[in-house]
Amino acid sequence: MSIQNNIDRITDILRRDDGISGAMHYTEQISWILFLKFLNDYEDNKADEAFLEGTDYNYVLRKDLRWHQWACPKDENGKLDVKRANSGDDLIEYVNNTLFPYLKAFKSTTNDPKTLTYKIGAIFEYLDNRIASGHTLREVLDIIDALDFQSSDELFELSQVYENLLKSMGSDGGNSGEFYTPRAIIKAMVETTDIKVGDTIYDGAVGSGGFLVEAFDFLTAGDKKEKLSAKDWETIQNDTFFGQEKTSLGYVMGMMNMILHGIESPNVYKGNTLTQNIRDYQEKDRHDVILANPPFGGKEKKQIQQNFPVESNATEILFMQHFMKMLKLEGRAAIVVPEGVLFQTNNAFTKVKQTLLENFNVHTIVSLPSGVFLPYSGVKTNIIYFDRKGATSDIWYYDVTPPYKLTKNKPIAYEHIKEFVHLFHNPKKRNATNAKTGNECNDWTVNVTDIKDFDLSAKNPHKVVEVIHQSPKELLTAIKQNDTEINTLLNQIEQLIDG
């Protein structure tokens, strides 16, 4: 049976449990169990390597709290030892009162995020067992016990399955949607930021870790992995990926996602990025590459606004200032922003955009279609690219236009953005589509001197606005019809008030 089928079985089992409500809960619960099985196989593998080298491996977990002792103890034939394997109330009591308190305490023993001890404590600090039935938990443990994290093929398949879990958690709606950015968008952004080994890559709103995972895959894909030296590999694992995540669930999901994809030591912390005073940042704190889709539409209180030169309660404007301050000299950034950031001209938005254009090179803006973040947000978004290599002169715009209206069941695909990635890497081919084919052109360039009131929104000069010509009689009929509908609605409202 495939890993996907096994995970599907587990989600069906968990849905029947009284403690689980929705995709967010069962993804969270599958996560901590998967992590402990992963940890067991990881430590066993390290112990085997140490044995071959004639040394001893010091296990991080205490012997009686390792997977083979409490989750799935085996008899001499390698089968589940039913006498030693807890179930029912005994299993729940053990997990809640012995296992979790032990794992949560790890955080207090070290502040170094590179250590396994820190990662265990950081993950379990924000987790609790929600599974109410010990019999349900026993079923889940037995299924996960059969997974082999020492097999690279199985680990790769599991990372894909976990990605699907995160996606379904986002599709479930509600706040969980903020943790998941469509893979097509992430892939395009990573492929257009010129990431190299030795760069530090930062996301100040990590969510489920999609940007860092895709960047890791980009650096280690195919032949690239074979060419990496031992030092390169150590750099990628320990000194490349950085970030913060405000929410507990997002943090746990992000850490799990990165670990399952092969990033063993992400420098990712739980915390609200916006609580840091950006005036305190120095060059040593900054990063080469910033990739992010920060939360937008939120509001921050005055105390947090004071951390920024331009005060605003809009999270998107605070995050823009944060990212601008976090970019190294010669660094480059690609950030998803709501449409409002580009077109709004109130005081705070104007000041931030003025600083951005004068102190950074805003070289590319991608207009994304409505519906990219459905079902949890219908807000129109853009990707803004800038680097710290001088002021802005020309901005290249690209308008992503899928052949159909995006919906929850017909999401954005990489095919829709592939032309943008190609043109990004081949500047000589830009702005040429219209001339060659006669078709509507999806890209154009604007000189910064032509931008009025710091309005950076995408206005495709090639788009023909269709004008519907109606006779005076048809116009009058349409106006009368609108008046009738308005009067009907007003009567309904009046009846509701009187009723």
mmCIF file with all atom_site columns, N, CA and C in Angstrom, residues 353-365 384 390-397 444-456:
data_model
loop_
_atom_site.group_PDB
_atom_site.id
_atom_site.type_symbol
_atom_site.label_atom_id
_atom_site.label_alt_id
_atom_site.label_comp_id
_atom_site.label_asym_id
_atom_site.label_entity_id
_atom_site.label_seq_id
_atom_site.pdbx_PDB_ins_code
_atom_site.Cartn_x
_atom_site.Cartn_y
_atom_site.Cartn_z
_atom_site.occupancy
_atom_site.B_iso_or_equiv
_atom_site.pdbx_formal_charge
_atom_site.auth_seq_id
_atom_site.auth_comp_id
_atom_site.auth_asym_id
_atom_site.auth_atom_id
_atom_site.pdbx_PDB_model_num
ATOM 1   N N  . LYS A 1 353 ? 6.595  53.447 -0.340  1.00 0.00 ? 353 LYS A N  1
ATOM 2   C CA . LYS A 1 353 ? 6.905  53.224 -1.760  1.00 0.00 ? 353 LYS A CA 1
ATOM 3   C C  . LYS A 1 353 ? 7.952  54.208 -2.266  1.00 0.00 ? 353 LYS A C  1
ATOM 4   N N  . GLN A 1 354 ? 7.928  55.416 -1.744  1.00 0.00 ? 354 GLN A N  1
ATOM 5   C CA . GLN A 1 354 ? 8.959  56.400 -2.129  1.00 0.00 ? 354 GLN A CA 1
ATOM 6   C C  . GLN A 1 354 ? 10.338 55.920 -1.700  1.00 0.00 ? 354 GLN A C  1
ATOM 7   N N  . THR A 1 355 ? 10.441 55.436 -0.458  1.00 0.00 ? 355 THR A N  1
ATOM 8   C CA . THR A 1 355 ? 11.713 54.886 0.041   1.00 0.00 ? 355 THR A CA 1
ATOM 9   C C  . THR A 1 355 ? 12.143 53.684 -0.795  1.00 0.00 ? 355 THR A C  1
ATOM 10  N N  . LEU A 1 356 ? 11.173 52.834 -1.125  1.00 0.00 ? 356 LEU A N  1
ATOM 11  C CA . LEU A 1 356 ? 11.460 51.639 -1.920  1.00 0.00 ? 356 LEU A CA 1
ATOM 12  C C  . LEU A 1 356 ? 12.026 52.011 -3.289  1.00 0.00 ? 356 LEU A C  1
ATOM 13  N N  . LEU A 1 357 ? 11.402 52.948 -3.976  1.00 0.00 ? 357 LEU A N  1
ATOM 14  C CA . LEU A 1 357 ? 11.851 53.326 -5.322  1.00 0.00 ? 357 LEU A CA 1
ATOM 15  C C  . LEU A 1 357 ? 13.178 54.073 -5.305  1.00 0.00 ? 357 LEU A C  1
ATOM 16  N N  . GLU A 1 358 ? 13.413 54.873 -4.264  1.00 0.00 ? 358 GLU A N  1
ATOM 17  C CA . GLU A 1 358 ? 14.626 55.689 -4.222  1.00 0.00 ? 358 GLU A CA 1
ATOM 18  C C  . GLU A 1 358 ? 15.848 54.925 -3.703  1.00 0.00 ? 358 GLU A C  1
ATOM 19  N N  . ASN A 1 359 ? 15.620 53.952 -2.810  1.00 0.00 ? 359 ASN A N  1
ATOM 20  C CA . ASN A 1 359 ? 16.747 53.246 -2.177  1.00 0.00 ? 359 ASN A CA 1
ATOM 21  C C  . ASN A 1 359 ? 16.933 51.808 -2.661  1.00 0.00 ? 359 ASN A C  1
ATOM 22  N N  . PHE A 1 360 ? 15.976 51.308 -3.422  1.00 0.00 ? 360 PHE A N  1
ATOM 23  C CA . PHE A 1 360 ? 16.043 49.931 -3.931  1.00 0.00 ? 360 PHE A CA 1
ATOM 24  C C  . PHE A 1 360 ? 15.705 49.940 -5.410  1.00 0.00 ? 360 PHE A C  1
ATOM 25  N N  . ASN A 1 361 ? 16.121 48.889 -6.096  1.00 0.00 ? 361 ASN A N  1
ATOM 26  C CA . ASN A 1 361 ? 15.816 48.748 -7.515  1.00 0.00 ? 361 ASN A CA 1
ATOM 27  C C  . ASN A 1 361 ? 14.609 47.817 -7.667  1.00 0.00 ? 361 ASN A C  1
ATOM 28  N N  . VAL A 1 362 ? 13.432 48.416 -7.798  1.00 0.00 ? 362 VAL A N  1
ATOM 29  C CA . VAL A 1 362 ? 12.216 47.628 -8.078  1.00 0.00 ? 362 VAL A CA 1
ATOM 30  C C  . VAL A 1 362 ? 12.244 47.338 -9.575  1.00 0.00 ? 362 VAL A C  1
ATOM 31  N N  . HIS A 1 363 ? 12.605 46.122 -9.936  1.00 0.00 ? 363 HIS A N  1
ATOM 32  C CA . HIS A 1 363 ? 12.826 45.830 -11.360 1.00 0.00 ? 363 HIS A CA 1
ATOM 33  C C  . HIS A 1 363 ? 11.693 45.050 -12.008 1.00 0.00 ? 363 HIS A C  1
ATOM 34  N N  . THR A 1 364 ? 10.861 44.360 -11.197 1.00 0.00 ? 364 THR A N  1
ATOM 35  C CA . THR A 1 364 ? 9.808  43.515 -11.775 1.00 0.00 ? 364 THR A CA 1
ATOM 36  C C  . THR A 1 364 ? 8.579  43.518 -10.875 1.00 0.00 ? 364 THR A C  1
ATOM 37  N N  . ILE A 1 365 ? 7.407  43.596 -11.485 1.00 0.00 ? 365 ILE A N  1
ATOM 38  C CA . ILE A 1 365 ? 6.144  43.415 -10.763 1.00 0.00 ? 365 ILE A CA 1
ATOM 39  C C  . ILE A 1 365 ? 5.276  42.458 -11.574 1.00 0.00 ? 365 ILE A C  1
ATOM 40  N N  . ILE A 1 384 ? 6.183  41.488 -6.029  1.00 0.00 ? 384 ILE A N  1
ATOM 41  C CA . ILE A 1 384 ? 7.074  42.627 -6.264  1.00 0.00 ? 384 ILE A CA 1
ATOM 42  C C  . ILE A 1 384 ? 8.518  42.170 -6.048  1.00 0.00 ? 384 ILE A C  1
ATOM 43  N N  . GLY A 1 390 ? 20.921 49.931 -5.797  1.00 0.00 ? 390 GLY A N  1
ATOM 44  C CA . GLY A 1 390 ? 20.704 51.281 -6.321  1.00 0.00 ? 390 GLY A CA 1
ATOM 45  C C  . GLY A 1 390 ? 19.229 51.585 -6.467  1.00 0.00 ? 390 GLY A C  1
ATOM 46  N N  . ALA A 1 391 ? 18.929 52.754 -7.048  1.00 0.00 ? 391 ALA A N  1
ATOM 47  C CA . ALA A 1 391 ? 17.548 53.211 -7.175  1.00 0.00 ? 391 ALA A CA 1
ATOM 48  C C  . ALA A 1 391 ? 16.853 52.568 -8.372  1.00 0.00 ? 391 ALA A C  1
ATOM 49  N N  . THR A 1 392 ? 15.534 52.688 -8.407  1.00 0.00 ? 392 THR A N  1
ATOM 50  C CA . THR A 1 392 ? 14.721 52.134 -9.494  1.00 0.00 ? 392 THR A CA 1
ATOM 51  C C  . THR A 1 392 ? 14.812 53.022 -10.728 1.00 0.00 ? 392 THR A C  1
ATOM 52  N N  . SER A 1 393 ? 14.930 52.395 -11.901 1.00 0.00 ? 393 SER A N  1
ATOM 53  C CA . SER A 1 393 ? 14.885 53.168 -13.155 1.00 0.00 ? 393 SER A CA 1
ATOM 54  C C  . SER A 1 393 ? 13.715 52.681 -14.016 1.00 0.00 ? 393 SER A C  1
ATOM 55  N N  . ASP A 1 394 ? 13.741 51.406 -14.402 1.00 0.00 ? 394 ASP A N  1
ATOM 56  C CA . ASP A 1 394 ? 12.640 50.833 -15.190 1.00 0.00 ? 394 ASP A CA 1
ATOM 57  C C  . ASP A 1 394 ? 12.031 49.655 -14.449 1.00 0.00 ? 394 ASP A C  1
ATOM 58  N N  . ILE A 1 395 ? 10.693 49.565 -14.496 1.00 0.00 ? 395 ILE A N  1
ATOM 59  C CA . ILE A 1 395 ? 9.993  48.415 -13.902 1.00 0.00 ? 395 ILE A CA 1
ATOM 60  C C  . ILE A 1 395 ? 9.370  47.611 -15.038 1.00 0.00 ? 395 ILE A C  1
ATOM 61  N N  . TRP A 1 396 ? 9.715  46.321 -15.067 1.00 0.00 ? 396 TRP A N  1
ATOM 62  C CA . TRP A 1 396 ? 9.121  45.422 -16.049 1.00 0.00 ? 396 TRP A CA 1
ATOM 63  C C  . TRP A 1 396 ? 7.889  44.774 -15.419 1.00 0.00 ? 396 TRP A C  1
ATOM 64  N N  . TYR A 1 397 ? 6.763  44.880 -16.080 1.00 0.00 ? 397 TYR A N  1
ATOM 65  C CA . TYR A 1 397 ? 5.511  44.298 -15.592 1.00 0.00 ? 397 TYR A CA 1
ATOM 66  C C  . TYR A 1 397 ? 5.157  43.056 -16.400 1.00 0.00 ? 397 TYR A C  1
ATOM 67  N N  . TRP A 1 444 ? 5.105  44.569 -20.271 1.00 0.00 ? 444 TRP A N  1
ATOM 68  C CA . TRP A 1 444 ? 5.438  45.933 -20.695 1.00 0.00 ? 444 TRP A CA 1
ATOM 69  C C  . TRP A 1 444 ? 6.400  46.542 -19.681 1.00 0.00 ? 444 TRP A C  1
ATOM 70  N N  . THR A 1 445 ? 7.050  47.618 -20.054 1.00 0.00 ? 445 THR A N  1
ATOM 71  C CA . THR A 1 445 ? 8.040  48.262 -19.184 1.00 0.00 ? 445 THR A CA 1
ATOM 72  C C  . THR A 1 445 ? 7.640  49.720 -18.955 1.00 0.00 ? 445 THR A C  1
ATOM 73  N N  . VAL A 1 446 ? 7.807  50.167 -17.703 1.00 0.00 ? 446 VAL A N  1
ATOM 74  C CA . VAL A 1 446 ? 7.460  51.547 -17.336 1.00 0.00 ? 446 VAL A CA 1
ATOM 75  C C  . VAL A 1 446 ? 8.688  52.213 -16.718 1.00 0.00 ? 446 VAL A C  1
ATOM 76  N N  . ASN A 1 447 ? 9.029  53.412 -17.193 1.00 0.00 ? 447 ASN A N  1
ATOM 77  C CA . ASN A 1 447 ? 10.127 54.165 -16.589 1.00 0.00 ? 447 ASN A CA 1
ATOM 78  C C  . ASN A 1 447 ? 9.622  54.832 -15.314 1.00 0.00 ? 447 ASN A C  1
ATOM 79  N N  . VAL A 1 448 ? 10.483 54.884 -14.303 1.00 0.00 ? 448 VAL A N  1
ATOM 80  C CA . VAL A 1 448 ? 10.067 55.398 -12.999 1.00 0.00 ? 448 VAL A CA 1
ATOM 81  C C  . VAL A 1 448 ? 9.572  56.851 -13.088 1.00 0.00 ? 448 VAL A C  1
ATOM 82  N N  . THR A 1 449 ? 10.064 57.608 -14.070 1.00 0.00 ? 449 THR A N  1
ATOM 83  C CA . THR A 1 449 ? 9.632  59.015 -14.211 1.00 0.00 ? 449 THR A CA 1
ATOM 84  C C  . THR A 1 449 ? 8.177  59.127 -14.672 1.00 0.00 ? 449 THR A C  1
ATOM 85  N N  . ASP A 1 450 ? 7.653  58.019 -15.230 1.00 0.00 ? 450 ASP A N  1
ATOM 86  C CA . ASP A 1 450 ? 6.262  58.030 -15.698 1.00 0.00 ? 450 ASP A CA 1
ATOM 87  C C  . ASP A 1 450 ? 5.271  57.598 -14.623 1.00 0.00 ? 450 ASP A C  1
ATOM 88  N N  . ILE A 1 451 ? 5.785  57.245 -13.444 1.00 0.00 ? 451 ILE A N  1
ATOM 89  C CA . ILE A 1 451 ? 4.903  56.797 -12.350 1.00 0.00 ? 451 ILE A CA 1
ATOM 90  C C  . ILE A 1 451 ? 4.407  58.015 -11.583 1.00 0.00 ? 451 ILE A C  1
ATOM 91  N N  . LYS A 1 452 ? 3.083  58.143 -11.477 1.00 0.00 ? 452 LYS A N  1
ATOM 92  C CA . LYS A 1 452 ? 2.478  59.287 -10.791 1.00 0.00 ? 452 LYS A CA 1
ATOM 93  C C  . LYS A 1 452 ? 2.000  58.881 -9.401  1.00 0.00 ? 452 LYS A C  1
ATOM 94  N N  . ASP A 1 453 ? 2.271  59.725 -8.427  1.00 0.00 ? 453 ASP A N  1
ATOM 95  C CA . ASP A 1 453 ? 1.791  59.533 -7.044  1.00 0.00 ? 453 ASP A CA 1
ATOM 96  C C  . ASP A 1 453 ? 2.177  58.169 -6.458  1.00 0.00 ? 453 ASP A C  1
ATOM 97  N N  . PHE A 1 454 ? 3.282  57.630 -6.932  1.00 0.00 ? 454 PHE A N  1
ATOM 98  C CA . PHE A 1 454 ? 3.799  56.345 -6.432  1.00 0.00 ? 454 PHE A CA 1
ATOM 99  C C  . PHE A 1 454 ? 2.784  55.207 -6.605  1.00 0.00 ? 454 PHE A C  1
ATOM 100 N N  . ASP A 1 455 ? 1.957  55.308 -7.639  1.00 0.00 ? 455 ASP A N  1
ATOM 101 C CA . ASP A 1 455 ? 1.010  54.240 -7.964  1.00 0.00 ? 455 ASP A CA 1
ATOM 102 C C  . ASP A 1 455 ? 1.739  53.219 -8.835  1.00 0.00 ? 455 ASP A C  1
ATOM 103 N N  . LEU A 1 456 ? 2.018  52.058 -8.251  1.00 0.00 ? 456 LEU A N  1
ATOM 104 C CA . LEU A 1 456 ? 2.793  51.025 -8.949  1.00 0.00 ? 456 LEU A CA 1
ATOM 105 C C  . LEU A 1 456 ? 1.916  49.926 -9.540  1.00 0.00 ? 456 LEU A C  1
#
